[in-house]
Coordinates of C-alpha atoms and ligand atoms in Angstrom, one line a residue:
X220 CA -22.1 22.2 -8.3
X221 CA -18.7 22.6 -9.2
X222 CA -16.0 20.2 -8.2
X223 CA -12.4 20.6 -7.3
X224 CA -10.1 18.6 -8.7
X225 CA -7.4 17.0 -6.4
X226 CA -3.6 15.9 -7.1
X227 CA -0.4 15.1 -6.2
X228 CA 1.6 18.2 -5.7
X229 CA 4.7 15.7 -3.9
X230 CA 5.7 11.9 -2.8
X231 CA 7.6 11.3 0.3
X232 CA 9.1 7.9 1.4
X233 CA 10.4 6.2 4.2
X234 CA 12.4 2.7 4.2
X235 CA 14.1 0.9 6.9
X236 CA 17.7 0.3 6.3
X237 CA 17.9 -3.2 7.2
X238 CA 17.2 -5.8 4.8
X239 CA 15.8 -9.2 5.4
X240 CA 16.7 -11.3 2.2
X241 CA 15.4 -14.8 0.9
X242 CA 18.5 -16.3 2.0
X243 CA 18.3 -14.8 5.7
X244 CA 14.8 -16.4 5.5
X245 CA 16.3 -19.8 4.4
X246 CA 17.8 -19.8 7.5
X247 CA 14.6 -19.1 9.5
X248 CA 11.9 -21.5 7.9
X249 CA 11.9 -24.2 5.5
X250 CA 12.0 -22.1 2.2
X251 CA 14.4 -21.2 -0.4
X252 CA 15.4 -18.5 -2.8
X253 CA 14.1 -20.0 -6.1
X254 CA 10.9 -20.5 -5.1
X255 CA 10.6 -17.2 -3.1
X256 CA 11.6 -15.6 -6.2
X257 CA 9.6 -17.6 -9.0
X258 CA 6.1 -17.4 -6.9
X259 CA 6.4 -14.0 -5.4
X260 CA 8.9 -11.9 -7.5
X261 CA 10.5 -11.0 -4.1
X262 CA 14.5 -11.1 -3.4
X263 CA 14.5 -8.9 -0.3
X264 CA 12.2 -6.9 2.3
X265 CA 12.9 -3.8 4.9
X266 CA 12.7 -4.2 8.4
X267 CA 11.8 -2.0 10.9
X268 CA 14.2 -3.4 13.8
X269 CA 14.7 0.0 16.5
X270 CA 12.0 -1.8 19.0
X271 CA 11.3 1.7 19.8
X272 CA 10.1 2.9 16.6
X273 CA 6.8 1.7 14.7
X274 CA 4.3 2.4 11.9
X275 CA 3.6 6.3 13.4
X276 CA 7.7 7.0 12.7
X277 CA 7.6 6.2 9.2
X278 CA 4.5 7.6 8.4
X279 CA 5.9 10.9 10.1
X280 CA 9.0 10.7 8.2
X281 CA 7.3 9.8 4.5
X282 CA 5.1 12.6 5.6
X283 CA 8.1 15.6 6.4
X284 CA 10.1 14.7 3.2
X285 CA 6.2 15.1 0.9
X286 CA 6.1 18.6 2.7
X287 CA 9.6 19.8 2.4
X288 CA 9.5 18.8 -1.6
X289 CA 6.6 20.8 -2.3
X290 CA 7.5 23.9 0.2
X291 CA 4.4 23.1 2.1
X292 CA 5.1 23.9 6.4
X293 CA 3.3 21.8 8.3
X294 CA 0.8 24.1 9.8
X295 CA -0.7 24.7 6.6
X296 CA -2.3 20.8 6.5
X297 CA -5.8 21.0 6.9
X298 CA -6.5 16.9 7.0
X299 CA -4.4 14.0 8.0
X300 CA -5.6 10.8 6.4
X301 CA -3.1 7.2 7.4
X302 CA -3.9 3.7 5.9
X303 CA -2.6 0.8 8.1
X304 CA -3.2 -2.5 9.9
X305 CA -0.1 -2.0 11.9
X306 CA -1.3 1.4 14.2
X307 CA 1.2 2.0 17.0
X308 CA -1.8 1.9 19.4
X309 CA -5.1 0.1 18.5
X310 CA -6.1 3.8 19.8
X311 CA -5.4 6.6 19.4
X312 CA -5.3 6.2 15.7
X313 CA -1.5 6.2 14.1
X314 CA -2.7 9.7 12.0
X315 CA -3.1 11.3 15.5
X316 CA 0.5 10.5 16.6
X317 CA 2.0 11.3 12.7
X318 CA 0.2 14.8 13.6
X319 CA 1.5 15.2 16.7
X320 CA 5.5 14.1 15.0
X321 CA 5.3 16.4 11.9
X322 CA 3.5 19.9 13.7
X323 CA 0.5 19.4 11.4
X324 CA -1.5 21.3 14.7
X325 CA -4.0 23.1 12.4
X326 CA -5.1 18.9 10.7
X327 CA -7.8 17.2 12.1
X328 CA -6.3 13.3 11.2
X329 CA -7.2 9.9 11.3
X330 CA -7.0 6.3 10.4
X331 CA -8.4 4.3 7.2
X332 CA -8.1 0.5 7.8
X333 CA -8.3 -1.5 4.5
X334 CA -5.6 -3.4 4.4
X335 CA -3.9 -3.4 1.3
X336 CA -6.1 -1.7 -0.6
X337 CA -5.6 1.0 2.5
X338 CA -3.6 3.6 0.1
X339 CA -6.5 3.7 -2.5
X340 CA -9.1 4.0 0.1
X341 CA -7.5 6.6 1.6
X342 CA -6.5 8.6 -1.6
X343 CA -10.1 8.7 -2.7
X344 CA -11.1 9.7 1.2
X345 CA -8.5 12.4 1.3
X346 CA -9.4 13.3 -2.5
X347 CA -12.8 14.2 -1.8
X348 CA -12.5 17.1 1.2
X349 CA -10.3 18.9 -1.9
X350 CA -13.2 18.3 -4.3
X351 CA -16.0 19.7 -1.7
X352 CA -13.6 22.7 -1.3
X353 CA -13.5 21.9 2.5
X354 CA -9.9 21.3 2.9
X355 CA -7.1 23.0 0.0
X356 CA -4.2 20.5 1.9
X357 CA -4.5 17.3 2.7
X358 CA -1.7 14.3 3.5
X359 CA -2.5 10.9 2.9
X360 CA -0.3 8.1 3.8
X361 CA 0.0 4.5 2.9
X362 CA 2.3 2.6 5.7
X363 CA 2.9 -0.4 7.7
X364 CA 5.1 -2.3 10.4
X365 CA 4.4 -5.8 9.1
X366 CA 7.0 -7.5 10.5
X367 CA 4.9 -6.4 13.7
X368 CA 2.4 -8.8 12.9
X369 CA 4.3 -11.5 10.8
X370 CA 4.9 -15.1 12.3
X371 CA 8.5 -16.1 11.6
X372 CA 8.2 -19.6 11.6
X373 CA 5.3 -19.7 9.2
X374 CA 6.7 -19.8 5.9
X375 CA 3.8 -19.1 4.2
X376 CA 3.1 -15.3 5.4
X377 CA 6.8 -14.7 6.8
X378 CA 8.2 -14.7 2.9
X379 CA 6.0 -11.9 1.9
X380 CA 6.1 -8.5 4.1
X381 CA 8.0 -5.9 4.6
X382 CA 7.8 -2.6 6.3
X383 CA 7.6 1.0 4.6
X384 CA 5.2 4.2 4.1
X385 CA 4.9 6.4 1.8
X386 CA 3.0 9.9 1.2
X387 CA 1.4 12.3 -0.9
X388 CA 0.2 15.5 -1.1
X389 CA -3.0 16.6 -2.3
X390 CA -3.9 20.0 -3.4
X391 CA -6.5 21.6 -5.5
X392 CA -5.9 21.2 -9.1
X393 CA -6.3 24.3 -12.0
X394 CA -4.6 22.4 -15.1
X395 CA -6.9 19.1 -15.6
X396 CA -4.7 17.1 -14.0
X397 CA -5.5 15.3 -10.8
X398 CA -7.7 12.0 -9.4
X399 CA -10.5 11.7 -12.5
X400 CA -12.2 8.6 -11.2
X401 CA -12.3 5.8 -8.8
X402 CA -13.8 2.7 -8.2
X403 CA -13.8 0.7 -5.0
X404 CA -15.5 -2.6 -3.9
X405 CA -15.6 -4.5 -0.8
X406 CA -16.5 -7.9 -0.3
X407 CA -16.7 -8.8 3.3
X408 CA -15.5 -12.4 3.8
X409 CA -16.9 -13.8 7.2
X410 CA -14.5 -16.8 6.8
X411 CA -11.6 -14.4 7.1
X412 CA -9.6 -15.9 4.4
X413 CA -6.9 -12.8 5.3
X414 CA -6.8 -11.6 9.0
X415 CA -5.3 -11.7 12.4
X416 CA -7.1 -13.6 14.7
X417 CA -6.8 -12.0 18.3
X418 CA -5.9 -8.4 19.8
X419 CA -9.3 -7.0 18.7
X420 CA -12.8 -7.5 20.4
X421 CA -13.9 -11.0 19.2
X422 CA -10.3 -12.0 20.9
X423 CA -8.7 -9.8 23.4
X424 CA -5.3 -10.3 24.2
X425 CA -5.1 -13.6 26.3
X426 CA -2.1 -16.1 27.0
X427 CA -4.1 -18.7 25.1
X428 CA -4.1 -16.0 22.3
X429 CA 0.2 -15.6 22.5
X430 CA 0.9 -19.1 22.6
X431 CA -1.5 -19.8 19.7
X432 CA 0.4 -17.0 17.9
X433 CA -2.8 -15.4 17.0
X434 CA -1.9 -11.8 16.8
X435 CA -0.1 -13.1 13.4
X436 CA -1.8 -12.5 10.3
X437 CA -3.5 -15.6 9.1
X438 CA -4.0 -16.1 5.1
X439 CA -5.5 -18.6 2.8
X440 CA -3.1 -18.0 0.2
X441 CA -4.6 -19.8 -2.7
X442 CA -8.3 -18.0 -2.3
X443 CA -6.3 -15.0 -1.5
X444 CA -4.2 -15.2 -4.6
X445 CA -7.4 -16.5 -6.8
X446 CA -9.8 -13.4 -5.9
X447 CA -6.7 -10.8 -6.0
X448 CA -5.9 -11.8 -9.1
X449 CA -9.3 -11.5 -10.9
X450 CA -10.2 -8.6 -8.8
X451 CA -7.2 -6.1 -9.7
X452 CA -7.4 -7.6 -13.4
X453 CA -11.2 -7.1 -13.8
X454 CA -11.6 -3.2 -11.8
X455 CA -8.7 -1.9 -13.8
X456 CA -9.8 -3.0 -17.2
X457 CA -13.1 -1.6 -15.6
X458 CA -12.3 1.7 -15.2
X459 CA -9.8 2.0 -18.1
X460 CA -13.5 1.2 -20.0
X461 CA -15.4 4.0 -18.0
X462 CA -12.7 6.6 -18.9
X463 CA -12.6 5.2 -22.6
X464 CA -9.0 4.6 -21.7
X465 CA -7.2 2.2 -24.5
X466 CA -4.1 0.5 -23.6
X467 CA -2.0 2.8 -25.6
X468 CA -3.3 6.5 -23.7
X469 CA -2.1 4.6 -20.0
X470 CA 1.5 5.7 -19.3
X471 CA 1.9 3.6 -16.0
X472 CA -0.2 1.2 -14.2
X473 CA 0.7 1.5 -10.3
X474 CA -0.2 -2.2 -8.9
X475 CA -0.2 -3.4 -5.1
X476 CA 2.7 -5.3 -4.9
X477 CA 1.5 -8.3 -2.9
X478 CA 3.1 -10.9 -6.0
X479 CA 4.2 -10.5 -9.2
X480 CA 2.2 -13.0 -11.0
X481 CA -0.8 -11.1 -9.5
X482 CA 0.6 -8.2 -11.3
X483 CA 1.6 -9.8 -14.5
X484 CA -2.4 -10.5 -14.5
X485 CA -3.3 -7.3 -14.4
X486 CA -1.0 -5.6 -16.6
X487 CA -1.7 -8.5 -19.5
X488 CA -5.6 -7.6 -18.6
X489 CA -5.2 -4.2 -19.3
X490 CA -2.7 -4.8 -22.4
X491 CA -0.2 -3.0 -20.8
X492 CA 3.8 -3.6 -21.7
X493 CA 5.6 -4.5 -18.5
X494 CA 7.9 -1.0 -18.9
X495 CA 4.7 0.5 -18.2
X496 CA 4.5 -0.8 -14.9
X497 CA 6.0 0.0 -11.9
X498 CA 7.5 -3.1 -9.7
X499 CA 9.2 -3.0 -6.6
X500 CA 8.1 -6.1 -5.1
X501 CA 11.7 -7.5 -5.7
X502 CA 13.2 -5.2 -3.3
X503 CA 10.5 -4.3 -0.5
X504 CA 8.2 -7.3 -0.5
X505 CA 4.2 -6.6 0.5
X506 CA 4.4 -3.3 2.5
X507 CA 0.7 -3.5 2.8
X508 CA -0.5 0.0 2.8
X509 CA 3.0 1.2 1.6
X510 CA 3.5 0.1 -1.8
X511 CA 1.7 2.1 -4.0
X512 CA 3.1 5.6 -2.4
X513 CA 6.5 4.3 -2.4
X514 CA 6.2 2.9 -6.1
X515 CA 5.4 6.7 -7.0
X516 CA 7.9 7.9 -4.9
X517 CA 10.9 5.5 -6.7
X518 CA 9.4 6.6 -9.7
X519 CA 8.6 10.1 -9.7
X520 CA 11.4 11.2 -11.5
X521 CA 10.2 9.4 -14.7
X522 CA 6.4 10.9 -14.4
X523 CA 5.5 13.5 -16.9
X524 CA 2.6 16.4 -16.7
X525 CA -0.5 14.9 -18.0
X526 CA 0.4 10.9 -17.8
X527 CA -2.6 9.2 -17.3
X528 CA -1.8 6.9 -14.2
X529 CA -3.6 3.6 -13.1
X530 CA -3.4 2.4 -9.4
X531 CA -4.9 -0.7 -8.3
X532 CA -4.9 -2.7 -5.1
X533 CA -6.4 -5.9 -3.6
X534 CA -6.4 -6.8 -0.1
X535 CA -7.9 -8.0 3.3
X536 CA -11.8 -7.2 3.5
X537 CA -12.0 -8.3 0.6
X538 CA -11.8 -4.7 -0.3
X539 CA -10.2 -3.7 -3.9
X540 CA -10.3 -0.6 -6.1
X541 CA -8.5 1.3 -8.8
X542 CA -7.8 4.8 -9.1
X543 CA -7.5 7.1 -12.6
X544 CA -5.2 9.9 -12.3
X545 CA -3.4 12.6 -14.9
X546 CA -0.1 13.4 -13.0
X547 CA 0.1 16.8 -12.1
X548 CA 4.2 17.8 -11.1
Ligands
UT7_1092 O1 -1.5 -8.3 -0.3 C1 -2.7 -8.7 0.2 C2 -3.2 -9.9 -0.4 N1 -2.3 -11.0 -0.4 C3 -2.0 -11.6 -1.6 O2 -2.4 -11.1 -2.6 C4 -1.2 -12.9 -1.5 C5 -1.9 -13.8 -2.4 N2 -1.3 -15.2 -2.4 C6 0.0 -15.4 -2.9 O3 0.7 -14.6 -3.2 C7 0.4 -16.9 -2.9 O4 -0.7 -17.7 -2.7 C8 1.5 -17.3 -2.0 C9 2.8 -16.6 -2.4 C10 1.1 -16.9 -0.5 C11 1.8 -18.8 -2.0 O5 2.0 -19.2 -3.4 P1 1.2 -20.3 -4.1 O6 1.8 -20.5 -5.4 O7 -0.2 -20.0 -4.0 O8 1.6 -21.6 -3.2 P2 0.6 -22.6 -2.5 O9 0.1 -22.0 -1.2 O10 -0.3 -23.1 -3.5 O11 1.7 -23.7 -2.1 C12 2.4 -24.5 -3.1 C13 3.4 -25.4 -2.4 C14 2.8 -26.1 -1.2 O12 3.4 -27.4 -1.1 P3 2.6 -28.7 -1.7 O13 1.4 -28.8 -0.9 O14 2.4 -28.4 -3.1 O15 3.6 -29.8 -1.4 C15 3.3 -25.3 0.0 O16 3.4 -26.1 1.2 O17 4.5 -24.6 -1.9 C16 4.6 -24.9 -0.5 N3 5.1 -23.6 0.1 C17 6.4 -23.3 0.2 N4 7.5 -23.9 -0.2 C18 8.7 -23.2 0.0 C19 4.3 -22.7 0.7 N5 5.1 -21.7 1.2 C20 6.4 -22.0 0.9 C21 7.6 -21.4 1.1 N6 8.7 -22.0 0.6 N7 7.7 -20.2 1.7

């Protein structure tokens, strides 16, 4: 059978113009700058503050400015496909709404939830109606409200997220360049070392559920940090091996930017330089399912035909992956 390939024909972005810096946060819970900056990497975050705008609004907006750069009109999408934990509604799914906001009316669209690893899960989802030849257009976006679900008075969470989305466009490739191979794993972890307790089934919405601040996300940082790190180290140098990839034929590894020695980790795994690898973190924080799409948006202008491209995340699940990719623009 033959396979279509599927790649980025254009980025879009979408950032809140207010900043919430380490030294705003110094004045919120016990922390400081220096040890914001020397554990995380992160200076400053964006936050999403209009209390009438959420997740659906930036995806919508990433989404438009993907379209207008590659001349697509909105009608022409044939599949919407939106990573996030932070959906406007719990339904109807935040894709649904992002249709509704750009005049995608001929996409069917919906939701992938997989935390931070959402925007690799998704790109492989969306990737693979292209290859079948049962969709020639298809959005995915990578985006999330955190500060939505971010406790400001824990220090250990509140330091880390931001808000953002990005976008890309997929269309059918004719050059060799395009998504080559992924890999994705998931590890479910029934003691929920990375979650928010309450708002879903196991925990409706309750009183007992606001005062306990339970609709918060909830981490283990250490055993977080511990299985990122190895995870995102060990499936990139995985599928670098499976492409007979060396270090030296990668032109940019696209981490999840959830903290920079995470990161370093990875590249050093891989044998990669550090001005092979794109880093954000310092400006945006954790955007969840936002970071990779807006790393390739903030770098697209440095991307040449043919790079081969890396993207790996890690995040709540456990779920993880990587992604190999020739740039196609
Ligand atoms: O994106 C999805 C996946 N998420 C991640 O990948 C996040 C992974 N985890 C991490 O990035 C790190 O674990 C954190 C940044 C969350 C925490 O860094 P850490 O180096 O693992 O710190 P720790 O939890 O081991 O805490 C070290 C110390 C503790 O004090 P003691 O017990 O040594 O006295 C904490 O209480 O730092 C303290 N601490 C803080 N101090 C100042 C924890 N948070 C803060 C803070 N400011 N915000």
């Amino acid at each position: 059978m033959e396979v279509n390939r599927a790649k980025i024909t254009a980025v879009g972005h979408f950032l809140p113009d207010d900043k919430l810096t380490n030294f705003d946060l110094e004045k919120m819970v016990d922390t400081n700058d220096e040890w914001i900056r020397t554990r995380t990497g992160i200076k400053e975050r964006r936050i999403l503050k209009d209390p009438d705008k959420a997740t659906s609004y930036m995806a919508a907006e990433a989404a438009k400015e993907a379209l207008e750069s590659a001349g697509v009109s909105p009608d022409e999408v044939d599949v919407i496909v939106m990573a996030t934990v932070t959906p406007d509604y719990m339904f109807p799914a935040t894709a649904c709404l992002v249709q509704d906001k750009i005049g995608a009316k001929n996409a069917f669209a919906f939701d992938v939830s997989a935390a931070c690893s959402g925007f690799i899960y998704a790109l492989t989802t969306g990737a693979t109606f292209i290859e079948a030849g049962r969709a020639k257009k298809v959005l995915v976006i990578g985006g999330d409200k955190m500060s939505s679900i971010i406790d400001y008075s824990d220090r250990t969470t509140c330091i880390i997220f931001g808000d953002g989305a990005g976008a890309v466009l997929l269309e059918a490739s004719d050059d060799g360049t395009g998504i080559i191979d992924s890999i994705h794993y998931t590890e479910g972890d029934t003691n929920l070392a990375l979650h928010q307790p309450a708002g879903g089934s196991m925990k409706p919405a309750s009183h007992d559920t606001v005062d306990a601040r339970e609709h918060s996300i909830r981490q283990d940082g250490r055993a977080v940090f511990k299985k990122a790190t190895t995870g995102m180290a060990d499936v990139s140098a995985e599928i670098m091996e499976k492409n007979d990839l060396d270090a030296d034929d990668v032109a940019w590894l696209v981490p999840h930017q959830a903290n920079l020695r995470i990161i370093d980790a990875t590249a050093n795994r891989m044998g990669l330089s550090s001005d092979k690898v794109m880093i954000n973190i310092d400006r945006y924080g954790n955007t969840t399912a936002g970071t990779i799409p807006l790393c390739l948006y903030d770098w697209k202008d440095q991307l040449k035909k043919g790079d081969n491209i890396i993207l790996t995340a890690f995040g709540g699940g456990f779920t993880w992956g990587a992604v190999y990719l020739k740039w196609g623009i």
